[in-house]
Amino acid sequence: DGGITQSPKYLFRKEGQNVTLSCEQNLNHDAMYWYRQDPGQGLRLIYYSQIVNDFQKGDIAEGYSVSREKKESFPLTVTSAQKNPTAFYLCASSTQFVGSYEQYFGPGTRLTVT
Amino acid sequence: GESVGLHLPTLSVQEGDNSIINCAYSNSASDYFIWYKQESGKGPQFIIDIRSNMDKRQGQRVTVLLNKTVKHLSLQIAATQPGDSAVYFCAEGETGANNLFFGTGTRLTVIP
């Protein structure tokens, strides 16, 4: 089956710890994205990657880091510098990095930091 | 319509009735629009899309209407079912731009 997988579904961490969220796609998409979703709010773009070994900051990149060493994988690290990390994190991909193509979403990872 | 606040707009409909969910978009240059459905605790799912050279597009039980004059998009769901209960949000994109931009969503509740 083609699609995007995110793991784990739920993640709990203590404040001050870095944590890495996994995102894998087998759709052969060039572009990948990370969004954050808070209750009652829309999706906010954290980072995006147009192609392997390239990535750019989105609207709320502070406290996050990413890598894109393989086309299929775009892991997100939530660092201890992120002031309010508890949220629902969504990974997406699209065939091209343009605003005229559908983005396919993974099932999401709910991160809780206490 | 969409909201930028903490409280999502809500729509409650009786099972079997038709639902209409609205979205006002902001960029007059946007030429691609998508409706997504998001169930609780899950990622958004594509429902239907429309490009700016069309006013209407139909799918299975869903119809999207686009009014470029007033920058308004609507999603109509025919014969709404309990499984349609979810948050629905629109996204707008522009050919040549970097990304899609997402609205905050409307929560649809279907009453059995």
PDB file of C-alpha atoms in Angstrom:
ATOM      1  CA  ASP A   1       0.000   0.000   0.000  1.00  0.00           C
ATOM      2  CA  GLY A   2       1.257   3.455  -0.844  1.00  0.00           C
ATOM      3  CA  GLY A   3       1.100   6.136   1.789  1.00  0.00           C
ATOM      4  CA  ILE A   4       2.693   8.081   4.592  1.00  0.00           C
ATOM      5  CA  THR A   5       3.471   6.564   7.938  1.00  0.00           C
ATOM      6  CA  GLN A   6       4.225   8.392  11.134  1.00  0.00           C
ATOM      7  CA  SER A   7       5.436   6.809  14.311  1.00  0.00           C
ATOM      8  CA  PRO A   8       4.726   6.614  17.100  1.00  0.00           C
ATOM      9  CA  LYS A   9       1.064   7.603  17.305  1.00  0.00           C
ATOM     10  CA  TYR A  10       1.474   8.865  20.885  1.00  0.00           C
ATOM     11  CA  LEU A  11       4.695  10.125  22.418  1.00  0.00           C
ATOM     12  CA  PHE A  12       5.378  11.302  25.955  1.00  0.00           C
ATOM     13  CA  ARG A  13       8.501  13.148  27.011  1.00  0.00           C
ATOM     14  CA  LYS A  14       9.818  15.047  29.966  1.00  0.00           C
ATOM     15  CA  GLU A  15      10.533  18.737  29.584  1.00  0.00           C
ATOM     16  CA  GLY A  16      14.108  19.397  28.524  1.00  0.00           C
ATOM     17  CA  GLN A  17      14.451  16.283  26.369  1.00  0.00           C
ATOM     18  CA  ASN A  18      14.785  16.286  22.610  1.00  0.00           C
ATOM     19  CA  VAL A  19      12.452  13.947  20.754  1.00  0.00           C
ATOM     20  CA  THR A  20      12.396  12.807  17.117  1.00  0.00           C
ATOM     21  CA  LEU A  21       9.197  12.094  15.199  1.00  0.00           C
ATOM     22  CA  SER A  22       9.374   9.743  12.261  1.00  0.00           C
ATOM     23  CA  CYS A  23       7.807  10.284   8.838  1.00  0.00           C
ATOM     24  CA  GLU A  24       8.187   7.868   5.926  1.00  0.00           C
ATOM     25  CA  GLN A  25       6.496   7.900   2.505  1.00  0.00           C
ATOM     26  CA  ASN A  26       6.530   5.416  -0.346  1.00  0.00           C
ATOM     27  CA  LEU A  27       4.667   7.619  -2.810  1.00  0.00           C
ATOM     28  CA  ASN A  28       7.869   8.702  -4.554  1.00  0.00           C
ATOM     29  CA  HIS A  29       7.022  12.311  -3.717  1.00  0.00           C
ATOM     30  CA  ASP A  30       9.720  14.948  -3.926  1.00  0.00           C
ATOM     31  CA  ALA A  31       8.264  17.395  -1.423  1.00  0.00           C
ATOM     32  CA  MET A  32       7.616  16.731   2.260  1.00  0.00           C
ATOM     33  CA  TYR A  33       6.230  18.918   5.021  1.00  0.00           C
ATOM     34  CA  TRP A  34       5.811  19.066   8.770  1.00  0.00           C
ATOM     35  CA  TYR A  35       2.830  20.827  10.337  1.00  0.00           C
ATOM     36  CA  ARG A  36       1.778  21.470  13.870  1.00  0.00           C
ATOM     37  CA  GLN A  37      -1.908  21.454  14.828  1.00  0.00           C
ATOM     38  CA  ASP A  38      -3.228  22.863  18.087  1.00  0.00           C
ATOM     39  CA  PRO A  39      -6.850  22.540  19.279  1.00  0.00           C
ATOM     40  CA  GLY A  40      -9.207  24.780  17.351  1.00  0.00           C
ATOM     41  CA  GLN A  41      -6.486  26.027  15.043  1.00  0.00           C
ATOM     42  CA  GLY A  42      -5.429  25.370  11.507  1.00  0.00           C
ATOM     43  CA  LEU A  43      -2.246  23.738  10.343  1.00  0.00           C
ATOM     44  CA  ARG A  44       0.953  25.713  10.841  1.00  0.00           C
ATOM     45  CA  LEU A  45       3.975  24.904   8.722  1.00  0.00           C
ATOM     46  CA  ILE A  46       7.135  24.037  10.627  1.00  0.00           C
ATOM     47  CA  TYR A  47       9.579  22.899   7.936  1.00  0.00           C
ATOM     48  CA  TYR A  48       9.407  21.752   4.347  1.00  0.00           C
ATOM     49  CA  SER A  49      11.715  19.989   1.951  1.00  0.00           C
ATOM     50  CA  GLN A  50      11.561  20.272  -1.824  1.00  0.00           C
ATOM     51  CA  ILE A  51      14.151  17.629  -2.528  1.00  0.00           C
ATOM     52  CA  VAL A  52      16.664  15.370  -0.818  1.00  0.00           C
ATOM     53  CA  ASN A  53      19.345  17.184   1.187  1.00  0.00           C
ATOM     54  CA  ASP A  54      17.402  20.427   1.095  1.00  0.00           C
ATOM     55  CA  PHE A  55      14.931  21.872   3.572  1.00  0.00           C
ATOM     56  CA  GLN A  56      13.568  25.279   4.504  1.00  0.00           C
ATOM     57  CA  LYS A  57      11.993  26.864   7.554  1.00  0.00           C
ATOM     58  CA  GLY A  58       8.262  27.359   7.626  1.00  0.00           C
ATOM     59  CA  ASP A  59       6.269  29.790   9.732  1.00  0.00           C
ATOM     60  CA  ILE A  60       7.099  28.317  13.154  1.00  0.00           C
ATOM     61  CA  ALA A  61      10.519  26.649  12.822  1.00  0.00           C
ATOM     62  CA  GLU A  62      12.011  27.867  16.112  1.00  0.00           C
ATOM     63  CA  GLY A  63      12.759  24.965  18.441  1.00  0.00           C
ATOM     64  CA  TYR A  64      12.548  22.349  15.679  1.00  0.00           C
ATOM     65  CA  SER A  65      15.051  20.714  13.342  1.00  0.00           C
ATOM     66  CA  VAL A  66      14.759  18.345  10.384  1.00  0.00           C
ATOM     67  CA  SER A  67      16.870  16.308   7.997  1.00  0.00           C
ATOM     68  CA  ARG A  68      16.214  14.913   4.519  1.00  0.00           C
ATOM     69  CA  GLU A  69      18.906  12.342   3.810  1.00  0.00           C
ATOM     70  CA  LYS A  70      16.574  10.064   1.873  1.00  0.00           C
ATOM     71  CA  LYS A  71      13.654  10.844  -0.405  1.00  0.00           C
ATOM     72  CA  GLU A  72      11.387   8.607   1.635  1.00  0.00           C
ATOM     73  CA  SER A  73      12.177  10.013   5.076  1.00  0.00           C
ATOM     74  CA  PHE A  74      11.767  13.428   6.737  1.00  0.00           C
ATOM     75  CA  PRO A  75      12.220  13.141  10.515  1.00  0.00           C
ATOM     76  CA  LEU A  76      11.385  16.063  12.804  1.00  0.00           C
ATOM     77  CA  THR A  77      13.244  16.721  16.052  1.00  0.00           C
ATOM     78  CA  VAL A  78      11.483  18.731  18.702  1.00  0.00           C
ATOM     79  CA  THR A  79      14.236  20.273  20.777  1.00  0.00           C
ATOM     80  CA  SER A  80      14.214  21.486  24.353  1.00  0.00           C
ATOM     81  CA  ALA A  81      14.222  25.024  22.946  1.00  0.00           C
ATOM     82  CA  GLN A  82      10.631  24.669  21.757  1.00  0.00           C
ATOM     83  CA  LYS A  83       8.614  26.573  24.362  1.00  0.00           C
ATOM     84  CA  ASN A  84       5.319  24.768  23.959  1.00  0.00           C
ATOM     85  CA  PRO A  85       5.930  21.416  22.266  1.00  0.00           C
ATOM     86  CA  THR A  86       2.745  19.609  23.258  1.00  0.00           C
ATOM     87  CA  ALA A  87       0.708  19.351  20.050  1.00  0.00           C
ATOM     88  CA  PHE A  88      -0.470  17.101  17.241  1.00  0.00           C
ATOM     89  CA  TYR A  89       2.194  16.838  14.530  1.00  0.00           C
ATOM     90  CA  LEU A  90       1.328  16.037  10.931  1.00  0.00           C
ATOM     91  CA  CYS A  91       3.657  15.056   8.135  1.00  0.00           C
ATOM     92  CA  ALA A  92       2.617  15.473   4.503  1.00  0.00           C
ATOM     93  CA  SER A  93       4.044  14.972   1.049  1.00  0.00           C
ATOM     94  CA  SER A  94       3.247  16.100  -2.474  1.00  0.00           C
ATOM     95  CA  THR A  95       4.508  15.299  -5.946  1.00  0.00           C
ATOM     96  CA  GLN A  96       6.031  18.725  -6.331  1.00  0.00           C
ATOM     97  CA  PHE A  97       6.698  21.668  -4.106  1.00  0.00           C
ATOM     98  CA  VAL A  98       4.143  24.007  -5.570  1.00  0.00           C
ATOM     99  CA  GLY A  99       0.830  25.315  -4.372  1.00  0.00           C
ATOM    100  CA  SER A 100      -1.181  23.576  -7.009  1.00  0.00           C
ATOM    101  CA  TYR A 101      -0.934  19.982  -5.935  1.00  0.00           C
ATOM    102  CA  GLU A 102      -2.656  17.964  -3.270  1.00  0.00           C
ATOM    103  CA  GLN A 103      -0.748  17.193  -0.109  1.00  0.00           C
ATOM    104  CA  TYR A 104      -1.134  13.711   1.323  1.00  0.00           C
ATOM    105  CA  PHE A 105      -1.080  13.466   5.103  1.00  0.00           C
ATOM    106  CA  GLY A 106       0.120  10.862   7.541  1.00  0.00           C
ATOM    107  CA  PRO A 107      -1.942   9.777  10.563  1.00  0.00           C
ATOM    108  CA  GLY A 108      -0.142  12.178  12.907  1.00  0.00           C
ATOM    109  CA  THR A 109       1.821  11.921  16.151  1.00  0.00           C
ATOM    110  CA  ARG A 110       0.430  13.369  19.351  1.00  0.00           C
ATOM    111  CA  LEU A 111       3.320  14.616  21.495  1.00  0.00           C
ATOM    112  CA  THR A 112       2.821  15.380  25.157  1.00  0.00           C
ATOM    113  CA  VAL A 113       5.621  17.024  27.105  1.00  0.00           C
ATOM    114  CA  THR A 114       5.318  17.298  30.873  1.00  0.00           C
TER     115      THR A 114
ATOM    116  CA  GLY B   1     -17.086  29.940   7.703  1.00  0.00           C
ATOM    117  CA  GLU B   2     -13.504  29.734   8.935  1.00  0.00           C
ATOM    118  CA  SER B   3     -12.320  31.103  12.248  1.00  0.00           C
ATOM    119  CA  VAL B   4      -8.974  32.272  13.460  1.00  0.00           C
ATOM    120  CA  GLY B   5      -9.954  31.876  17.102  1.00  0.00           C
ATOM    121  CA  LEU B   6      -9.728  28.946  19.480  1.00  0.00           C
ATOM    122  CA  HIS B   7     -13.291  27.823  18.870  1.00  0.00           C
ATOM    123  CA  LEU B   8     -14.104  26.093  15.624  1.00  0.00           C
ATOM    124  CA  PRO B   9     -17.301  27.014  13.856  1.00  0.00           C
ATOM    125  CA  THR B  10     -19.728  24.153  14.256  1.00  0.00           C
ATOM    126  CA  LEU B  11     -22.515  22.767  12.145  1.00  0.00           C
ATOM    127  CA  SER B  12     -25.013  20.219  13.358  1.00  0.00           C
ATOM    128  CA  VAL B  13     -27.242  18.441  10.874  1.00  0.00           C
ATOM    129  CA  GLN B  14     -29.779  15.652  11.035  1.00  0.00           C
ATOM    130  CA  GLU B  15     -28.788  12.386   9.407  1.00  0.00           C
ATOM    131  CA  GLY B  16     -30.055  12.338   5.849  1.00  0.00           C
ATOM    132  CA  ASP B  17     -30.091  16.110   5.453  1.00  0.00           C
ATOM    133  CA  ASN B  18     -27.686  18.005   3.214  1.00  0.00           C
ATOM    134  CA  SER B  19     -24.761  19.900   4.735  1.00  0.00           C
ATOM    135  CA  ILE B  20     -23.104  23.057   3.488  1.00  0.00           C
ATOM    136  CA  ILE B  21     -19.732  24.083   4.859  1.00  0.00           C
ATOM    137  CA  ASN B  22     -18.286  27.435   3.886  1.00  0.00           C
ATOM    138  CA  CYS B  23     -14.790  28.813   3.528  1.00  0.00           C
ATOM    139  CA  ALA B  24     -13.593  32.326   2.754  1.00  0.00           C
ATOM    140  CA  TYR B  25     -10.139  32.454   1.259  1.00  0.00           C
ATOM    141  CA  SER B  26      -7.801  35.385   1.313  1.00  0.00           C
ATOM    142  CA  ASN B  27      -5.518  35.337  -1.720  1.00  0.00           C
ATOM    143  CA  SER B  28      -7.137  36.485  -4.937  1.00  0.00           C
ATOM    144  CA  ALA B  29      -4.278  34.848  -6.849  1.00  0.00           C
ATOM    145  CA  SER B  30      -5.092  31.392  -5.478  1.00  0.00           C
ATOM    146  CA  ASP B  31      -6.027  29.064  -8.295  1.00  0.00           C
ATOM    147  CA  TYR B  32      -6.270  25.696  -6.581  1.00  0.00           C
ATOM    148  CA  PHE B  33      -8.502  24.704  -3.693  1.00  0.00           C
ATOM    149  CA  ILE B  34      -8.913  21.524  -1.693  1.00  0.00           C
ATOM    150  CA  TRP B  35     -11.345  20.310   0.909  1.00  0.00           C
ATOM    151  CA  TYR B  36     -10.012  17.988   3.579  1.00  0.00           C
ATOM    152  CA  LYS B  37     -11.840  15.903   6.179  1.00  0.00           C
ATOM    153  CA  GLN B  38     -10.160  15.258   9.508  1.00  0.00           C
ATOM    154  CA  GLU B  39     -11.559  12.783  11.989  1.00  0.00           C
ATOM    155  CA  SER B  40     -10.555  13.017  15.613  1.00  0.00           C
ATOM    156  CA  GLY B  41      -6.952  11.970  16.194  1.00  0.00           C
ATOM    157  CA  LYS B  42      -6.276  11.286  12.530  1.00  0.00           C
ATOM    158  CA  GLY B  43      -4.561  13.016   9.647  1.00  0.00           C
ATOM    159  CA  PRO B  44      -6.559  15.023   7.098  1.00  0.00           C
ATOM    160  CA  GLN B  45      -8.023  13.126   4.168  1.00  0.00           C
ATOM    161  CA  PHE B  46      -8.534  14.560   0.704  1.00  0.00           C
ATOM    162  CA  ILE B  47     -12.181  14.951  -0.263  1.00  0.00           C
ATOM    163  CA  ILE B  48     -12.275  16.970  -3.449  1.00  0.00           C
ATOM    164  CA  ASP B  49     -10.384  19.711  -5.217  1.00  0.00           C
ATOM    165  CA  ILE B  50     -11.186  22.406  -7.741  1.00  0.00           C
ATOM    166  CA  ARG B  51      -9.150  24.696  -9.930  1.00  0.00           C
ATOM    167  CA  SER B  52     -10.028  28.321 -10.565  1.00  0.00           C
ATOM    168  CA  ASN B  53     -11.134  27.695 -14.134  1.00  0.00           C
ATOM    169  CA  MET B  54     -14.161  25.874 -12.742  1.00  0.00           C
ATOM    170  CA  ASP B  55     -17.133  27.045 -10.660  1.00  0.00           C
ATOM    171  CA  LYS B  56     -18.380  23.665  -9.604  1.00  0.00           C
ATOM    172  CA  ARG B  57     -17.099  20.150  -9.251  1.00  0.00           C
ATOM    173  CA  GLN B  58     -18.924  17.061  -8.108  1.00  0.00           C
ATOM    174  CA  GLY B  59     -17.732  13.914  -6.449  1.00  0.00           C
ATOM    175  CA  GLN B  60     -19.484  11.086  -4.718  1.00  0.00           C
ATOM    176  CA  ARG B  61     -22.084  12.783  -2.476  1.00  0.00           C
ATOM    177  CA  VAL B  62     -19.978  15.952  -2.393  1.00  0.00           C
ATOM    178  CA  THR B  63     -20.003  19.120  -4.465  1.00  0.00           C
ATOM    179  CA  VAL B  64     -17.582  22.018  -4.255  1.00  0.00           C
ATOM    180  CA  LEU B  65     -18.633  25.471  -5.414  1.00  0.00           C
ATOM    181  CA  LEU B  66     -16.168  28.245  -6.078  1.00  0.00           C
ATOM    182  CA  ASN B  67     -17.101  31.933  -6.249  1.00  0.00           C
ATOM    183  CA  LYS B  68     -13.977  33.830  -7.208  1.00  0.00           C
ATOM    184  CA  THR B  69     -15.733  37.173  -7.158  1.00  0.00           C
ATOM    185  CA  VAL B  70     -16.239  37.055  -3.415  1.00  0.00           C
ATOM    186  CA  LYS B  71     -13.418  34.585  -2.699  1.00  0.00           C
ATOM    187  CA  HIS B  72     -15.733  31.977  -1.302  1.00  0.00           C
ATOM    188  CA  LEU B  73     -15.649  28.222  -1.397  1.00  0.00           C
ATOM    189  CA  SER B  74     -18.304  25.817  -0.193  1.00  0.00           C
ATOM    190  CA  LEU B  75     -18.585  22.075   0.302  1.00  0.00           C
ATOM    191  CA  GLN B  76     -21.965  20.465  -0.003  1.00  0.00           C
ATOM    192  CA  ILE B  77     -22.496  16.975   1.365  1.00  0.00           C
ATOM    193  CA  ALA B  78     -25.630  15.213   0.238  1.00  0.00           C
ATOM    194  CA  ALA B  79     -27.578  12.862   2.520  1.00  0.00           C
ATOM    195  CA  THR B  80     -25.217  13.393   5.440  1.00  0.00           C
ATOM    196  CA  GLN B  81     -24.312  10.251   7.374  1.00  0.00           C
ATOM    197  CA  PRO B  82     -22.924   9.743  10.904  1.00  0.00           C
ATOM    198  CA  GLY B  83     -19.579   8.821   9.361  1.00  0.00           C
ATOM    199  CA  ASP B  84     -19.384  12.337   7.936  1.00  0.00           C
ATOM    200  CA  SER B  85     -18.919  13.772  11.435  1.00  0.00           C
ATOM    201  CA  ALA B  86     -15.478  15.384  11.412  1.00  0.00           C
ATOM    202  CA  VAL B  87     -13.656  18.681  11.044  1.00  0.00           C
ATOM    203  CA  TYR B  88     -13.634  19.953   7.476  1.00  0.00           C
ATOM    204  CA  PHE B  89     -11.171  22.536   6.275  1.00  0.00           C
ATOM    205  CA  CYS B  90     -10.269  24.139   3.020  1.00  0.00           C
ATOM    206  CA  ALA B  91      -6.828  24.837   1.636  1.00  0.00           C
ATOM    207  CA  GLU B  92      -5.840  27.313  -1.039  1.00  0.00           C
ATOM    208  CA  GLY B  93      -2.824  27.236  -3.304  1.00  0.00           C
ATOM    209  CA  GLU B  94      -1.323  29.248  -6.095  1.00  0.00           C
ATOM    210  CA  THR B  95       0.569  27.942  -9.092  1.00  0.00           C
ATOM    211  CA  GLY B  96       4.168  29.007  -8.661  1.00  0.00           C
ATOM    212  CA  ALA B  97       3.834  29.660  -4.932  1.00  0.00           C
ATOM    213  CA  ASN B  98       5.466  27.595  -2.249  1.00  0.00           C
ATOM    214  CA  ASN B  99       2.723  25.914  -0.332  1.00  0.00           C
ATOM    215  CA  LEU B 100      -0.906  25.357   0.419  1.00  0.00           C
ATOM    216  CA  PHE B 101      -2.515  27.523   3.081  1.00  0.00           C
ATOM    217  CA  PHE B 102      -5.040  25.908   5.370  1.00  0.00           C
ATOM    218  CA  GLY B 103      -8.106  27.313   7.088  1.00  0.00           C
ATOM    219  CA  THR B 104      -8.971  26.497  10.692  1.00  0.00           C
ATOM    220  CA  GLY B 105     -11.905  24.257   9.896  1.00  0.00           C
ATOM    221  CA  THR B 106     -15.565  23.675  10.677  1.00  0.00           C
ATOM    222  CA  ARG B 107     -16.748  20.881  12.922  1.00  0.00           C
ATOM    223  CA  LEU B 108     -19.642  18.925  11.431  1.00  0.00           C
ATOM    224  CA  THR B 109     -21.769  16.858  13.802  1.00  0.00           C
ATOM    225  CA  VAL B 110     -24.361  14.512  12.357  1.00  0.00           C
ATOM    226  CA  ILE B 111     -27.300  13.767  14.624  1.00  0.00           C
ATOM    227  CA  PRO B 112     -28.654  10.232  14.137  1.00  0.00           C
TER     228      PRO B 112
END
